[in-house]
N, CA, C and O of each residue as an XYZ file, in Angstrom:
664
protein
N     117.441    130.507     81.173
C     116.584    131.131     82.158
C     116.697    132.644     82.063
O     117.758    133.189     81.758
N     115.588    133.304     82.329
C     115.616    134.756     82.339
C     116.190    135.247     83.664
O     116.330    134.487     84.621
N     116.510    136.507     83.693
C     117.042    137.099     84.911
C     116.046    136.961     86.066
O     116.445    136.682     87.196
N     114.761    137.153     85.787
C     113.724    137.012     86.815
C     113.667    135.586     87.330
O     113.550    135.357     88.533
N     113.750    134.622     86.412
C     113.736    133.215     86.830
C     114.952    132.889     87.689
O     114.838    132.161     88.675
N     116.105    133.420     87.323
C     117.321    133.211     88.113
C     117.157    133.792     89.514
O     117.536    133.173     90.508
N     116.591    134.981     89.570
C     116.403    135.641     90.860
C     115.468    134.836     91.746
O     115.746    134.651     92.931
N     114.383    134.361     91.198
C     113.442    133.553     91.973
C     114.096    132.240     92.386
O     113.907    131.780     93.512
N     114.857    131.641     91.493
C     115.572    130.405     91.824
C     116.545    130.648     92.974
O     116.625    129.845     93.904
N     117.282    131.751     92.912
C     118.228    132.087     93.976
C     117.521    132.263     95.315
O     117.988    131.769     96.341
N     116.395    132.970     95.298
C     115.640    133.156     96.534
C     115.120    131.816     97.038
O     115.135    131.553     98.241
N     114.666    130.980     96.133
C     114.200    129.650     96.529
C     115.302    128.831     97.179
O     115.063    128.143     98.171
N     116.498    128.899     96.631
C     117.646    128.198     97.219
C     117.938    128.734     98.610
O     118.179    127.966     99.542
N     117.915    130.045     98.745
C     118.167    130.693    100.029
C     117.127    130.268    101.066
O     117.469    129.924    102.198
N     115.862    130.296    100.669
C     114.798    129.900    101.593
C     114.922    128.426    101.963
O     114.687    128.061    103.115
N     115.286    127.576    101.010
C     115.466    126.153    101.306
C     116.596    125.920    102.295
O     116.490    125.061    103.170
N     117.673    126.677    102.162
C     118.765    126.546    103.123
C     118.284    126.896    104.532
O     118.604    126.203    105.498
N     117.529    127.957    104.633
C     116.998    128.355    105.938
C     115.941    127.369    106.424
O     115.823    127.126    107.625
N     115.187    126.811    105.514
C     114.175    125.822    105.882
C     114.832    124.593    106.498
O     114.333    124.054    107.487
N     115.932    124.153    105.930
C     116.660    123.009    106.491
C     117.128    123.325    107.908
O     117.012    122.496    108.810
N     117.653    124.523    108.093
C     118.084    124.932    109.430
C     116.920    125.066    110.391
O     117.049    124.762    111.577
N     115.783    125.520    109.885
C     114.604    125.700    110.735
C     114.077    124.360    111.243
O     113.609    124.265    112.378
N     114.152    123.332    110.411
C     113.756    121.993    110.869
C     114.603    121.590    112.068
O     114.089    121.124    113.084
N     115.896    121.775    111.930
C     116.828    121.442    112.994
C     116.537    122.287    114.240
O     116.521    121.773    115.359
N     116.311    123.577    114.033
C     116.026    124.477    115.154
C     114.756    124.107    115.890
O     114.709    124.172    117.118
N     113.725    123.720    115.153
C     112.461    123.330    115.790
C     112.670    122.100    116.665
O     112.139    122.027    117.773
N     113.434    121.146    116.176
C     113.729    119.946    116.971
C     114.563    120.298    118.202
O     114.282    119.822    119.302
N     115.586    121.131    118.016
C     116.419    121.532    119.150
C     115.597    122.282    120.196
O     115.788    122.091    121.397
N     114.695    123.124    119.741
C     113.860    123.884    120.677
C     112.959    122.949    121.476
O     112.756    123.153    122.673
N     112.418    121.926    120.818
C     111.585    120.949    121.535
C     112.420    120.215    122.590
O     111.974    120.014    123.720
N     113.618    119.824    122.209
C     114.497    119.121    123.149
C     114.829    120.010    124.337
O     114.743    119.569    125.483
N     115.205    121.246    124.080
C     115.517    122.177    125.166
C     114.291    122.415    126.033
O     114.394    122.448    127.259
N     113.145    122.578    125.415
C     111.899    122.774    126.156
C     111.657    121.609    127.106
O     111.323    121.818    128.273
N     111.822    120.393    126.620
C     111.630    119.207    127.458
C     112.640    119.178    128.602
O     112.305    118.799    129.724
N     113.870    119.576    128.314
C     114.935    119.536    129.315
C     114.752    120.566    130.428
O     115.214    120.340    131.546
N     114.097    121.677    130.154
C     113.990    122.739    131.159
C     112.703    122.669    131.980
O     112.507    123.486    132.880
N     111.842    121.729    131.693
C     110.586    121.647    132.434
C     110.851    121.543    133.934
O     111.659    120.729    134.382
N     110.164    122.372    134.687
C     110.333    122.396    136.129
C     111.420    123.351    136.604
O     111.568    123.562    137.808
N     112.179    123.929    135.688
C     113.233    124.888    136.029
C     112.755    126.308    135.743
O     111.750    126.514    135.063
N     113.499    127.290    136.276
C     113.190    128.692    136.002
C     113.300    128.995    134.508
O     112.611    129.876    133.995
N     114.178    128.253    133.807
C     114.365    128.490    132.373
C     113.096    128.211    131.570
O     112.921    128.757    130.481
N     112.222    127.377    132.091
C     110.985    127.058    131.364
C     110.150    128.320    131.161
O     109.603    128.540    130.080
N     110.054    129.138    132.189
C     109.292    130.386    132.069
C     110.000    131.369    131.139
O     109.352    132.090    130.381
N     111.323    131.394    131.198
C     112.090    132.303    130.341
C     111.888    131.970    128.873
O     111.682    132.859    128.048
N     111.948    130.698    128.556
C     111.793    130.286    127.154
C     110.350    130.390    126.679
O     110.086    130.652    125.506
N     109.415    130.179    127.614
C     108.002    130.296    127.250
C     107.642    129.419    126.069
O     107.817    128.201    126.112
N     107.142    130.038    125.019
C     106.635    129.306    123.852
C     107.655    129.255    122.710
O     107.272    129.179    121.543
N     108.928    129.295    123.035
C     109.971    129.340    122.014
C     109.817    128.227    120.978
O     109.877    128.487    119.776
N     109.620    127.003    121.429
C     109.483    125.881    120.498
C     108.329    126.063    119.538
O     108.458    125.791    118.345
N     107.205    126.520    120.053
C     106.030    126.766    119.212
C     106.313    127.883    118.216
O     105.938    127.790    117.048
N     106.972    128.932    118.679
C     107.302    130.057    117.793
C     108.233    129.626    116.660
O     108.042    130.019    115.509
N     109.233    128.822    116.990
C     110.169    128.368    115.967
C     109.456    127.469    114.962
O     109.742    127.531    113.766
N     108.538    126.640    115.434
C     107.740    125.807    114.525
C     106.863    126.688    113.623
O     106.692    126.384    112.443
N     106.310    127.766    114.169
C     105.517    128.701    113.358
C     106.397    129.389    112.316
O     105.970    129.591    111.180
N     107.617    129.747    112.696
C     108.543    130.363    111.749
C     108.892    129.390    110.626
O     109.054    129.792    109.474
N     109.005    128.125    110.965
C     109.242    127.085    109.961
C     108.095    127.060    108.953
O     108.327    126.985    107.746
N     106.870    127.121    109.442
C     105.702    127.143    108.549
C     105.685    128.412    107.700
O     105.317    128.373    106.526
N     106.083    129.530    108.293
C     106.165    130.778    107.534
C     107.156    130.628    106.383
O     106.895    131.087    105.271
N     108.280    129.993    106.646
C     109.265    129.756    105.583
C     108.678    128.894    104.467
O     108.882    129.170    103.285
N     107.953    127.855    104.852
C     107.312    126.994    103.836
C     106.339    127.805    102.981
O     106.301    127.660    101.759
N     105.562    128.650    103.631
C     104.603    129.483    102.902
C     105.308    130.468    101.977
O     104.862    130.691    100.852
N     106.402    131.058    102.445
C     107.159    131.982    101.613
C     107.684    131.281    100.366
O     107.671    131.848     99.274
N     108.135    130.068    100.533
C     108.639    129.302     99.400
C     107.529    129.075     98.378
O     107.750    129.180     97.172
N     106.339    128.766     98.871
C     105.186    128.594     97.970
C     104.817    129.911     97.288
O     104.515    129.940     96.095
N     104.846    130.995     98.055
C     104.477    132.301     97.508
C     105.348    132.713     96.331
O     104.868    133.331     95.380
N     106.626    132.371     96.397
C     107.509    132.770     95.293
C     107.523    131.732     94.167
O     108.196    131.911     93.152
N     106.773    130.650     94.359
C     106.718    129.623     93.322
C     107.823    128.600     93.422
O     108.084    127.875     92.462
N     108.473    128.527     94.557
C     109.544    127.554     94.755
C     109.009    126.274     95.370
O     107.837    126.191     95.736
N     109.863    125.296     95.478
C     109.485    124.036     96.116
C     110.586    123.615     97.071
O     111.740    124.025     96.941
N     110.204    122.788     98.032
C     111.198    122.340     99.001
C     112.157    121.361     98.340
O     111.793    120.620     97.426
N     113.370    121.381     98.820
C     114.409    120.482     98.317
C     114.629    119.394     99.368
O     115.228    119.630    100.417
N     114.128    118.198     99.057
C     114.119    117.102    100.019
C     115.504    116.777    100.561
O     115.641    116.458    101.743
N     116.518    116.850     99.733
C     117.869    116.516    100.193
C     118.319    117.493    101.278
O     118.889    117.081    102.288
N     118.062    118.785    101.070
C     118.454    119.770    102.079
C     117.683    119.554    103.376
O     118.239    119.707    104.463
N     116.405    119.198    103.263
C     115.614    118.963    104.467
C     116.145    117.744    105.218
O     116.207    117.748    106.448
N     116.525    116.710    104.485
C     117.077    115.508    105.111
C     118.400    115.808    105.794
O     118.658    115.317    106.893
N     119.236    116.607    105.154
C     120.518    116.977    105.756
C     120.277    117.746    107.055
O     120.978    117.519    108.041
N     119.304    118.645    107.071
C     118.970    119.376    108.294
C     118.524    118.449    109.405
O     118.889    118.642    110.565
N     117.731    117.438    109.055
C     117.240    116.472    110.040
C     118.415    115.678    110.611
O     118.519    115.512    111.826
N     119.292    115.192    109.745
C     120.451    114.413    110.180
C     121.371    115.274    111.050
O     121.888    114.807    112.064
N     121.571    116.524    110.651
C     122.444    117.419    111.417
C     121.913    117.615    112.834
O     122.685    117.640    113.792
N     120.612    117.752    112.963
C     120.025    117.929    114.291
C     120.229    116.686    115.136
O     120.552    116.789    116.319
N     120.044    115.516    114.547
C     120.234    114.265    115.300
C     121.695    114.122    115.741
O     121.964    113.724    116.875
N     122.630    114.444    114.856
C     124.052    114.369    115.201
C     124.389    115.372    116.298
O     125.152    115.069    117.215
N     123.820    116.560    116.198
C     124.056    117.586    117.201
C     123.511    117.134    118.553
O     124.141    117.356    119.587
N     122.352    116.506    118.542
C     121.744    116.043    119.788
C     122.633    115.010    120.476
O     122.823    115.061    121.691
N     123.170    114.083    119.704
C     124.070    113.072    120.261
C     125.345    113.734    120.776
O     125.850    113.378    121.841
N     125.858    114.690    120.021
C     127.117    115.338    120.377
C     127.061    116.149    121.646
O     128.078    116.303    122.322
N     125.889    116.675    121.994
C     125.820    117.495    123.209
C     124.864    116.906    124.240
O     124.271    117.637    125.033
N     124.718    115.614    124.226
C     123.872    114.976    125.234
C     124.597    114.976    126.578
O     125.823    115.074    126.637
N     123.829    114.866    127.639
C     124.431    114.847    128.970
C     125.380    113.662    129.114
O     126.380    113.748    129.827
N     125.073    112.570    128.448
C     125.959    111.403    128.513
C     127.344    111.746    127.958
O     128.351    111.227    128.441
N     127.398    112.606    126.958
C     128.689    112.979    126.352
C     129.367    114.116    127.119
O     130.590    114.123    127.254
N     128.591    115.070    127.617
C     129.201    116.220    128.288
C     129.476    115.950    129.759
O     130.385    116.542    130.341
N     128.699    115.064    130.362
C     128.863    114.774    131.782
C     128.201    115.793    132.689
O     128.329    115.710    133.910
N     127.496    116.751    132.111
C     126.885    117.814    132.914
C     125.599    118.295    132.253
O     125.589    118.652    131.075
N     124.526    118.300    133.016
C     123.263    118.807    132.459
C     123.367    120.300    132.161
O     122.752    120.788    131.213
N     124.139    121.025    132.962
C     124.285    122.465    132.741
C     125.103    122.755    131.482
O     124.773    123.662    130.718
N     126.168    121.985    131.269
C     126.958    122.156    130.053
C     126.129    121.774    128.827
O     126.210    122.433    127.791
N     125.345    120.727    128.943
C     124.466    120.329    127.842
C     123.496    121.450    127.512
O     123.296    121.779    126.342
N     122.889    122.040    128.543
C     121.945    123.135    128.326
C     122.633    124.338    127.688
O     122.071    124.981    126.802
N     123.843    124.640    128.138
C     124.606    125.740    127.551
C     124.826    125.501    126.057
O     124.606    126.400    125.245
N     125.251    124.317    125.699
C     125.502    124.002    124.297
C     124.218    124.001    123.467
O     124.216    124.447    122.319
N     123.136    123.502    124.045
C     121.847    123.547    123.348
C     121.427    124.988    123.096
O     121.020    125.344    121.990
N     121.530    125.807    124.127
C     121.123    127.212    123.992
C     122.005    127.933    122.980
O     121.505    128.734    122.190
N     123.306    127.663    122.993
C     124.197    128.307    122.022
C     123.867    127.885    120.598
O     123.875    128.714    119.688
N     123.580    126.621    120.400
C     123.209    126.149    119.056
C     121.946    126.848    118.579
O     121.862    127.282    117.430
N     120.971    126.955    119.465
C     119.735    127.648    119.086
C     119.968    129.134    118.858
O     119.354    129.727    117.972
N     120.850    129.742    119.651
C     121.187    131.157    119.444
C     121.703    131.379    118.031
O     121.309    132.333    117.359
N     122.581    130.499    117.586
C     123.126    130.623    116.236
C     122.028    130.511    115.187
O     122.009    131.262    114.212
N     121.118    129.569    115.395
C     120.006    129.408    114.460
C     119.103    130.626    114.419
O     118.680    131.056    113.346
N     118.807    131.179    115.578
C     117.937    132.356    115.639
C     118.632    133.561    115.007
O     117.980    134.375    114.353
N     119.948    133.683    115.197
C     120.689    134.759    114.523
C     120.568    134.620    113.008
O     120.383    135.611    112.302
N     120.674    133.390    112.512
C     120.512    133.150    111.078
C     119.127    133.511    110.592
O     118.964    134.090    109.517
N     118.130    133.168    111.388
C     116.750    133.486    111.031
C     116.520    134.996    111.030
O     115.832    135.522    110.156
N     117.090    135.679    111.998
C     117.002    137.136    112.033
C     117.613    137.730    110.765
O     117.044    138.639    110.161
N     118.771    137.210    110.371
C     119.424    137.685    109.142
C     118.543    137.426    107.920
O     118.483    138.255    107.012
N     117.871    136.297    107.894
C     116.944    135.982    106.795
C     115.836    137.018    106.703
O     115.600    137.587    105.637
N     115.156    137.262    107.816
C     114.037    138.221    107.787
C     114.534    139.604    107.363
O     113.867    140.294    106.593
N     115.700    140.007    107.862
C     116.241    141.313    107.489
C     116.596    141.371    106.006
O     116.375    142.389    105.350
N     117.142    140.286    105.482
C     117.460    140.239    104.049
C     116.192    140.343    103.205
O     116.179    141.012    102.172
N     115.135    139.682    103.649
C     113.876    139.741    102.900
C     113.272    141.144    102.936
O     112.674    141.586    101.955
N     113.424    141.841    104.052
C     112.974    143.230    104.109
C     113.731    144.054    103.071
O     113.151    144.904    102.395
N     115.011    143.796    102.954
C     115.861    144.544    102.034
C     115.445    144.358    100.569
O     115.598    145.279     99.766
N     114.923    143.187    100.215
C     114.584    142.898     98.811
C     113.079    142.825     98.566
O     112.635    142.448     97.482
N     112.313    143.183     99.565
C     110.857    143.067     99.469
C     110.283    143.741     98.230
O     109.351    143.212     97.623
N     110.808    144.878     97.847
C     110.254    145.612     96.703
C     110.376    144.821     95.396
O     109.615    145.059     94.459
N     111.319    143.893     95.328
C     111.496    143.081     94.115
C     110.570    141.864     94.100
O     110.447    141.189     93.078
N     109.928    141.589     95.220
C     109.065    140.413     95.344
C     107.717    140.814     95.928
O     107.528    140.773     97.144
N     106.779    141.202     95.068
C     105.466    141.603     95.576
C     104.762    140.486     96.346
O     103.840    140.752     97.117
N     105.185    139.249     96.143
C     104.605    138.125     96.871
C     104.824    138.261     98.385
O     104.112    137.644     99.176
N     105.799    139.061     98.774
C     106.130    139.221    100.193
C     105.339    140.347    100.866
O     105.463    140.559    102.072
N     104.534    141.060    100.093
C     103.835    142.225    100.633
C     102.947    141.917    101.836
O     102.806    142.751    102.730
N     102.351    140.733    101.864
C     101.432    140.399    102.951
C     102.116    139.738    104.144
O     101.452    139.356    105.108
N     103.429    139.603    104.084
C     104.184    138.978    105.175
C     104.705    140.092    106.083
O     105.368    141.020    105.622
N     104.401    139.992    107.364
C     104.824    141.015    108.325
C     106.271    140.744    108.750
O     106.533    140.252    109.847
N     107.186    141.074    107.864
C     108.599    140.819    108.122
C     109.142    141.590    109.327
O     109.930    141.032    110.090
N     108.749    142.858    109.526
C     109.240    143.549    110.729
C     108.824    142.831    112.021
O     109.598    142.788    112.978
N     107.623    142.274    112.055
C     107.193    141.523    113.246
C     108.036    140.261    113.422
O     108.350    139.875    114.548
N     108.402    139.615    112.310
C     109.254    138.429    112.385
C     110.655    138.791    112.881
O     111.273    138.024    113.620
N     111.150    139.955    112.476
C     112.444    140.437    112.976
C     112.370    140.632    114.487
O     113.258    140.190    115.216
N     111.322    141.288    114.954
C     111.188    141.540    116.390
C     111.036    140.247    117.169
O     111.589    140.111    118.261
N     110.295    139.300    116.625
C     110.137    138.017    117.315
C     111.476    137.294    117.403
O     111.788    136.707    118.439
N     112.271    137.325    116.336
C     113.588    136.686    116.368
C     114.481    137.361    117.419
O     115.213    136.682    118.139
N     114.420    138.673    117.503
C     115.216    139.384    118.517
C     114.792    138.978    119.932
O     115.633    138.782    120.809
N     113.489    138.855    120.139
C     112.976    138.433    121.441
C     113.407    137.000    121.752
O     113.805    136.700    122.878
N     113.326    136.116    120.754
C     113.758    134.732    120.953
C     115.236    134.691    121.331
O     115.636    133.958    122.235
N     116.028    135.474    120.639
C     117.475    135.508    120.901
C     117.762    135.994    122.309
O     118.643    135.458    122.981
N     117.029    137.004    122.766
C     117.223    137.537    124.112
C     116.873    136.479    125.162
O     117.605    136.300    126.136
N     115.750    135.777    124.960
C     115.363    134.737    125.918
C     116.396    133.618    125.944
O     116.764    133.130    127.013
N     116.858    133.216    124.775
C     117.883    132.173    124.720
C     119.171    132.632    125.390
O     119.846    131.841    126.050
N     119.510    133.895    125.225
C     120.730    134.421    125.855
C     120.633    134.335    127.368
O     121.619    134.011    128.030
N     119.467    134.618    127.926
C     119.284    134.507    129.371
C     119.494    133.065    129.844
O     120.138    132.828    130.866
N     118.953    132.119    129.102
C     119.116    130.705    129.439
C     120.580    130.291    129.270
O     121.132    129.572    130.102
N     121.189    130.749    128.200
C     122.588    130.415    127.914
C     123.511    130.895    129.035
O     124.357    130.139    129.512
N     123.350    132.133    129.447
C     124.212    132.683    130.491
C     123.963    132.020    131.842
O     124.905    131.797    132.602
N     122.726    131.708    132.144
C     122.428    130.986    133.394
C     123.093    129.613    133.385
O     123.646    129.178    134.394
N     123.035    128.930    132.234
C     123.662    127.615    132.127
C     125.181    127.736    132.250
O     125.816    126.866    132.845
N     125.770    128.789    131.702
C     127.217    128.997    131.817
C     127.606    129.192    133.277
O     128.587    128.619    133.749
N     126.829    130.005    133.987
C     127.120    130.216    135.413
C     127.045    128.905    136.177
O     127.895    128.623    137.022
N     126.025    128.102    135.880
C     125.862    126.835    136.590
C     126.940    125.815    136.194
O     127.378    125.029    137.033
N     127.361    125.821    134.951
C     128.341    124.850    134.478
C     129.758    125.174    134.928
O     130.564    124.269    135.142
N     130.068    126.469    135.073
C     131.464    126.841    135.249
C     131.796    127.527    136.575
O     132.915    128.004    136.762
N     130.848    127.577    137.475
C     131.160    128.156    138.786
C     130.881    127.108    139.855
O     130.044    126.222    139.687
N     131.603    127.237    140.951
C     131.434    126.328    142.061
C     130.282    126.815    142.923
O     130.221    127.997    143.260
N     129.366    125.921    143.284
C     128.235    126.347    144.121
C     128.676    126.839    145.481
O     127.840    127.231    146.296
């Protein structure tokens, strides 16, 4: 393989890793969205689930733009990880809806931090990949920061509810 082919392969691997995580994040966001309906957190989160699903599609498009393809095994691992995570932090296991919400929000916070790092890394290497020229990476960075802030508000509210006496 040439150096250029190696570089594209490396980027494809990187995007696939994030794509697997994005699948999991989209599912977690849907679950959290369903869990907060009727609560103040619903307004705070707003369209988070939809945004994360859009970011997932953006990742798929980026992979196509660079000539890469999805790696089914990584996508399956992401799906399984999300299902295991859901079982691990269900209210039945934690005994508290507030603790469950805290753990859900923290898991999503970690995913959004990873996504933010991805967009920032792509900005850093954009000049080497003209295929990225039409992608508004700075807007994706700002959206990830906004998502993280909203999740942090939900996370801290859940911590207060889980760990303080009414």
